[in-house]
């Protein structure tokens, strides 16, 4: 974050998701890649990312929950601020949205991440259920998502 903020030539926001969130919150000690969303994109960020990937031997991916499931309304306002480095603000992408994207995929590691998010109170069972209800009708625009299986995983995750 410090290097990207230092090298970017303009203001903007970087949202961290997935393994990066897990590492920063401490429920995972490793991740295969760092998933980010730039919105708005800081000027010079892509050149900085390309150089940092090589210099630090990192796999940085442009990936965020809204690529896998419909965005939960208000996700920007619920995204937790991490730090400001240079002119760039870094956030955790909205935890409820992250949990829903993980539940949509249903991989064992993703389900473990959702459990860790709930335990850490980064989101709640009610927020996950309300978030799903808010996006359910828009799932038609995401043909790769099995809506019935997704709904079942959400219901299991929100059980008391």
PDB file of C-alpha atoms in Angstrom:
ATOM      1  CA  UNK A   1       0.000   0.000   0.000  1.00  0.00           C
ATOM      2  CA  UNK A   2       2.777   2.410   0.914  1.00  0.00           C
ATOM      3  CA  UNK A   3       4.597   1.853  -2.379  1.00  0.00           C
ATOM      4  CA  UNK A   4       1.482   2.080  -4.517  1.00  0.00           C
ATOM      5  CA  UNK A   5       0.437   5.254  -2.738  1.00  0.00           C
ATOM      6  CA  UNK A   6       3.914   6.712  -3.179  1.00  0.00           C
ATOM      7  CA  UNK A   7       4.106   5.871  -6.879  1.00  0.00           C
ATOM      8  CA  UNK A   8       0.599   6.859  -7.946  1.00  0.00           C
ATOM      9  CA  UNK A   9       0.475  10.333  -9.437  1.00  0.00           C
ATOM     10  CA  UNK A  10      -3.086  11.183  -8.478  1.00  0.00           C
ATOM     11  CA  UNK A  11      -5.846  10.702  -5.961  1.00  0.00           C
ATOM     12  CA  UNK A  12      -8.082   7.677  -5.889  1.00  0.00           C
ATOM     13  CA  UNK A  13      -9.267   4.664  -3.970  1.00  0.00           C
ATOM     14  CA  UNK A  14      -8.031   1.107  -3.825  1.00  0.00           C
ATOM     15  CA  UNK A  15     -10.369  -1.527  -2.389  1.00  0.00           C
ATOM     16  CA  UNK A  16      -8.738  -4.698  -1.067  1.00  0.00           C
ATOM     17  CA  UNK A  17     -10.732  -7.915  -1.141  1.00  0.00           C
ATOM     18  CA  UNK A  18     -10.419 -11.614  -0.441  1.00  0.00           C
ATOM     19  CA  UNK A  19      -7.054 -12.844   0.777  1.00  0.00           C
ATOM     20  CA  UNK A  20      -5.735  -9.324   1.339  1.00  0.00           C
ATOM     21  CA  UNK A  21      -8.592  -8.634   3.756  1.00  0.00           C
ATOM     22  CA  UNK A  22      -8.001 -12.002   5.438  1.00  0.00           C
ATOM     23  CA  UNK A  23      -4.292 -11.276   5.881  1.00  0.00           C
ATOM     24  CA  UNK A  24      -4.813  -7.794   7.279  1.00  0.00           C
ATOM     25  CA  UNK A  25      -7.411  -9.054   9.755  1.00  0.00           C
ATOM     26  CA  UNK A  26      -5.240 -12.028  10.695  1.00  0.00           C
ATOM     27  CA  UNK A  27      -7.403 -15.055  10.022  1.00  0.00           C
ATOM     28  CA  UNK A  28      -5.087 -16.216   7.230  1.00  0.00           C
ATOM     29  CA  UNK A  29      -1.306 -16.128   7.115  1.00  0.00           C
ATOM     30  CA  UNK A  30      -0.951 -16.443   3.320  1.00  0.00           C
ATOM     31  CA  UNK A  31      -2.785 -15.662   0.111  1.00  0.00           C
ATOM     32  CA  UNK A  32      -2.127 -16.612  -3.497  1.00  0.00           C
ATOM     33  CA  UNK A  33      -2.769 -13.100  -4.758  1.00  0.00           C
ATOM     34  CA  UNK A  34      -3.847  -9.611  -3.814  1.00  0.00           C
ATOM     35  CA  UNK A  35      -7.263  -8.763  -5.244  1.00  0.00           C
ATOM     36  CA  UNK A  36      -8.041  -5.080  -5.707  1.00  0.00           C
ATOM     37  CA  UNK A  37     -10.574  -2.719  -7.241  1.00  0.00           C
ATOM     38  CA  UNK A  38      -9.569   0.808  -8.277  1.00  0.00           C
ATOM     39  CA  UNK A  39     -12.505   3.232  -7.994  1.00  0.00           C
ATOM     40  CA  UNK A  40     -11.755   5.939  -8.887  1.00  0.00           C
ATOM     41  CA  UNK A  41      -8.485   4.856 -10.410  1.00  0.00           C
ATOM     42  CA  UNK A  42      -5.502   6.856  -9.155  1.00  0.00           C
ATOM     43  CA  UNK A  43      -3.517   8.272 -12.075  1.00  0.00           C
ATOM     44  CA  UNK A  44      -0.447   6.131 -12.681  1.00  0.00           C
ATOM     45  CA  UNK A  45      -1.752   3.210 -10.624  1.00  0.00           C
ATOM     46  CA  UNK A  46      -1.495   0.627 -13.393  1.00  0.00           C
ATOM     47  CA  UNK A  47       2.132   1.467 -14.144  1.00  0.00           C
ATOM     48  CA  UNK A  48       2.898   1.334 -10.421  1.00  0.00           C
ATOM     49  CA  UNK A  49       1.134  -2.035 -10.058  1.00  0.00           C
ATOM     50  CA  UNK A  50       3.001  -3.500 -13.037  1.00  0.00           C
ATOM     51  CA  UNK A  51       6.338  -2.493 -11.514  1.00  0.00           C
ATOM     52  CA  UNK A  52       5.424  -3.595  -7.981  1.00  0.00           C
ATOM     53  CA  UNK A  53       4.292  -7.020  -9.197  1.00  0.00           C
ATOM     54  CA  UNK A  54       7.788  -7.628 -10.556  1.00  0.00           C
ATOM     55  CA  UNK A  55       9.803  -5.930  -7.821  1.00  0.00           C
ATOM     56  CA  UNK A  56       7.959  -7.590  -4.946  1.00  0.00           C
ATOM     57  CA  UNK A  57       7.145 -10.862  -6.739  1.00  0.00           C
ATOM     58  CA  UNK A  58       3.433 -10.398  -6.044  1.00  0.00           C
ATOM     59  CA  UNK A  59       0.408 -11.586  -7.950  1.00  0.00           C
ATOM     60  CA  UNK A  60      -1.965  -8.601  -8.046  1.00  0.00           C
ATOM     61  CA  UNK A  61      -5.365  -9.183  -9.629  1.00  0.00           C
ATOM     62  CA  UNK A  62      -8.108  -6.754 -10.551  1.00  0.00           C
ATOM     63  CA  UNK A  63     -10.939  -8.640  -8.889  1.00  0.00           C
ATOM     64  CA  UNK A  64     -13.745  -7.609  -6.573  1.00  0.00           C
ATOM     65  CA  UNK A  65     -17.071  -8.976  -5.318  1.00  0.00           C
ATOM     66  CA  UNK A  66     -19.082  -6.999  -7.864  1.00  0.00           C
ATOM     67  CA  UNK A  67     -17.496  -9.074 -10.628  1.00  0.00           C
ATOM     68  CA  UNK A  68     -18.987 -12.253  -9.157  1.00  0.00           C
ATOM     69  CA  UNK A  69     -22.350 -11.099  -7.804  1.00  0.00           C
ATOM     70  CA  UNK A  70     -24.421  -7.916  -8.127  1.00  0.00           C
ATOM     71  CA  UNK A  71     -23.083  -5.087  -5.989  1.00  0.00           C
ATOM     72  CA  UNK A  72     -24.888  -4.654  -2.688  1.00  0.00           C
ATOM     73  CA  UNK A  73     -26.373  -1.144  -2.641  1.00  0.00           C
ATOM     74  CA  UNK A  74     -24.273   1.241  -0.563  1.00  0.00           C
ATOM     75  CA  UNK A  75     -21.119  -0.885  -0.681  1.00  0.00           C
ATOM     76  CA  UNK A  76     -18.827   2.162  -0.959  1.00  0.00           C
ATOM     77  CA  UNK A  77     -20.251   3.727   2.195  1.00  0.00           C
ATOM     78  CA  UNK A  78     -19.784   0.474   4.126  1.00  0.00           C
ATOM     79  CA  UNK A  79     -16.214  -0.141   2.954  1.00  0.00           C
ATOM     80  CA  UNK A  80     -13.818   0.147   5.897  1.00  0.00           C
ATOM     81  CA  UNK A  81     -10.962   2.640   5.547  1.00  0.00           C
ATOM     82  CA  UNK A  82      -7.525   1.105   6.107  1.00  0.00           C
ATOM     83  CA  UNK A  83      -5.039   3.887   5.425  1.00  0.00           C
ATOM     84  CA  UNK A  84      -4.128   6.831   3.267  1.00  0.00           C
ATOM     85  CA  UNK A  85      -0.795   6.475   1.493  1.00  0.00           C
ATOM     86  CA  UNK A  86       0.206   9.519  -0.514  1.00  0.00           C
ATOM     87  CA  UNK A  87      -2.926  10.666  -2.313  1.00  0.00           C
ATOM     88  CA  UNK A  88      -4.475   7.170  -2.358  1.00  0.00           C
ATOM     89  CA  UNK A  89      -7.015   5.887   0.142  1.00  0.00           C
ATOM     90  CA  UNK A  90      -7.107   2.157   0.822  1.00  0.00           C
ATOM     91  CA  UNK A  91     -10.268   0.365   1.942  1.00  0.00           C
ATOM     92  CA  UNK A  92     -11.517  -3.125   2.616  1.00  0.00           C
ATOM     93  CA  UNK A  93     -14.274  -3.712   0.049  1.00  0.00           C
ATOM     94  CA  UNK A  94     -17.577  -3.901   1.946  1.00  0.00           C
ATOM     95  CA  UNK A  95     -17.427  -7.022   4.128  1.00  0.00           C
ATOM     96  CA  UNK A  96     -21.027  -8.032   3.435  1.00  0.00           C
ATOM     97  CA  UNK A  97     -20.350  -7.922  -0.302  1.00  0.00           C
ATOM     98  CA  UNK A  98     -17.173  -9.943   0.188  1.00  0.00           C
ATOM     99  CA  UNK A  99     -19.086 -12.537   2.213  1.00  0.00           C
ATOM    100  CA  UNK A 100     -21.773 -12.831  -0.469  1.00  0.00           C
ATOM    101  CA  UNK A 101     -19.233 -13.226  -3.274  1.00  0.00           C
ATOM    102  CA  UNK A 102     -17.541 -15.987  -1.275  1.00  0.00           C
ATOM    103  CA  UNK A 103     -20.869 -17.697  -0.564  1.00  0.00           C
ATOM    104  CA  UNK A 104     -21.730 -17.547  -4.274  1.00  0.00           C
ATOM    105  CA  UNK A 105     -18.589 -19.550  -5.083  1.00  0.00           C
ATOM    106  CA  UNK A 106     -18.944 -21.895  -2.139  1.00  0.00           C
ATOM    107  CA  UNK A 107     -15.350 -23.130  -1.963  1.00  0.00           C
ATOM    108  CA  UNK A 108     -14.246 -24.494   1.407  1.00  0.00           C
ATOM    109  CA  UNK A 109     -11.726 -21.678   1.944  1.00  0.00           C
ATOM    110  CA  UNK A 110     -14.358 -19.079   1.014  1.00  0.00           C
ATOM    111  CA  UNK A 111     -16.856 -20.543   3.483  1.00  0.00           C
ATOM    112  CA  UNK A 112     -14.128 -20.463   6.155  1.00  0.00           C
ATOM    113  CA  UNK A 113     -13.510 -16.804   5.342  1.00  0.00           C
ATOM    114  CA  UNK A 114     -17.214 -16.013   5.770  1.00  0.00           C
ATOM    115  CA  UNK A 115     -17.199 -17.760   9.135  1.00  0.00           C
ATOM    116  CA  UNK A 116     -14.142 -15.728  10.170  1.00  0.00           C
ATOM    117  CA  UNK A 117     -15.827 -12.496   9.059  1.00  0.00           C
ATOM    118  CA  UNK A 118     -18.900 -13.318  11.129  1.00  0.00           C
ATOM    119  CA  UNK A 119     -16.814 -14.291  14.168  1.00  0.00           C
ATOM    120  CA  UNK A 120     -14.836 -11.036  13.903  1.00  0.00           C
ATOM    121  CA  UNK A 121     -18.133  -9.120  13.558  1.00  0.00           C
ATOM    122  CA  UNK A 122     -17.006  -7.539  10.287  1.00  0.00           C
ATOM    123  CA  UNK A 123     -20.502  -8.301   9.052  1.00  0.00           C
ATOM    124  CA  UNK A 124     -23.489 -10.008  10.622  1.00  0.00           C
ATOM    125  CA  UNK A 125     -25.858 -12.782   9.707  1.00  0.00           C
ATOM    126  CA  UNK A 126     -28.636 -10.191   9.323  1.00  0.00           C
ATOM    127  CA  UNK A 127     -26.488  -8.008   7.042  1.00  0.00           C
ATOM    128  CA  UNK A 128     -25.602 -11.003   4.861  1.00  0.00           C
ATOM    129  CA  UNK A 129     -29.251 -12.020   4.562  1.00  0.00           C
ATOM    130  CA  UNK A 130     -30.405  -8.448   3.815  1.00  0.00           C
ATOM    131  CA  UNK A 131     -27.571  -8.047   1.302  1.00  0.00           C
ATOM    132  CA  UNK A 132     -28.610 -11.242  -0.476  1.00  0.00           C
ATOM    133  CA  UNK A 133     -32.244 -10.117  -0.573  1.00  0.00           C
ATOM    134  CA  UNK A 134     -31.129  -6.790  -2.064  1.00  0.00           C
ATOM    135  CA  UNK A 135     -29.225  -8.455  -4.927  1.00  0.00           C
ATOM    136  CA  UNK A 136     -31.240 -11.624  -5.524  1.00  0.00           C
ATOM    137  CA  UNK A 137     -33.356 -10.258  -8.397  1.00  0.00           C
ATOM    138  CA  UNK A 138     -30.235  -8.982 -10.179  1.00  0.00           C
ATOM    139  CA  UNK A 139     -28.616 -12.436 -10.178  1.00  0.00           C
ATOM    140  CA  UNK A 140     -30.168 -13.007 -13.606  1.00  0.00           C
ATOM    141  CA  UNK A 141     -27.368 -10.748 -14.939  1.00  0.00           C
ATOM    142  CA  UNK A 142     -24.756 -13.180 -13.573  1.00  0.00           C
ATOM    143  CA  UNK A 143     -25.381 -16.392 -15.537  1.00  0.00           C
ATOM    144  CA  UNK A 144     -22.426 -18.172 -13.931  1.00  0.00           C
ATOM    145  CA  UNK A 145     -24.100 -18.023 -10.530  1.00  0.00           C
ATOM    146  CA  UNK A 146     -26.387 -20.890  -9.550  1.00  0.00           C
ATOM    147  CA  UNK A 147     -28.986 -18.790  -7.710  1.00  0.00           C
ATOM    148  CA  UNK A 148     -30.560 -21.749  -5.885  1.00  0.00           C
ATOM    149  CA  UNK A 149     -27.231 -23.079  -4.613  1.00  0.00           C
ATOM    150  CA  UNK A 150     -26.180 -19.541  -3.665  1.00  0.00           C
ATOM    151  CA  UNK A 151     -29.429 -18.993  -1.735  1.00  0.00           C
ATOM    152  CA  UNK A 152     -28.920 -22.313   0.099  1.00  0.00           C
ATOM    153  CA  UNK A 153     -25.368 -21.363   1.124  1.00  0.00           C
ATOM    154  CA  UNK A 154     -26.563 -17.961   2.336  1.00  0.00           C
ATOM    155  CA  UNK A 155     -29.345 -19.555   4.407  1.00  0.00           C
ATOM    156  CA  UNK A 156     -26.866 -22.013   5.972  1.00  0.00           C
ATOM    157  CA  UNK A 157     -24.440 -19.183   6.734  1.00  0.00           C
ATOM    158  CA  UNK A 158     -27.071 -17.043   8.448  1.00  0.00           C
ATOM    159  CA  UNK A 159     -28.499 -19.837  10.603  1.00  0.00           C
ATOM    160  CA  UNK A 160     -28.050 -19.037  14.300  1.00  0.00           C
TER     161      UNK A 160
END
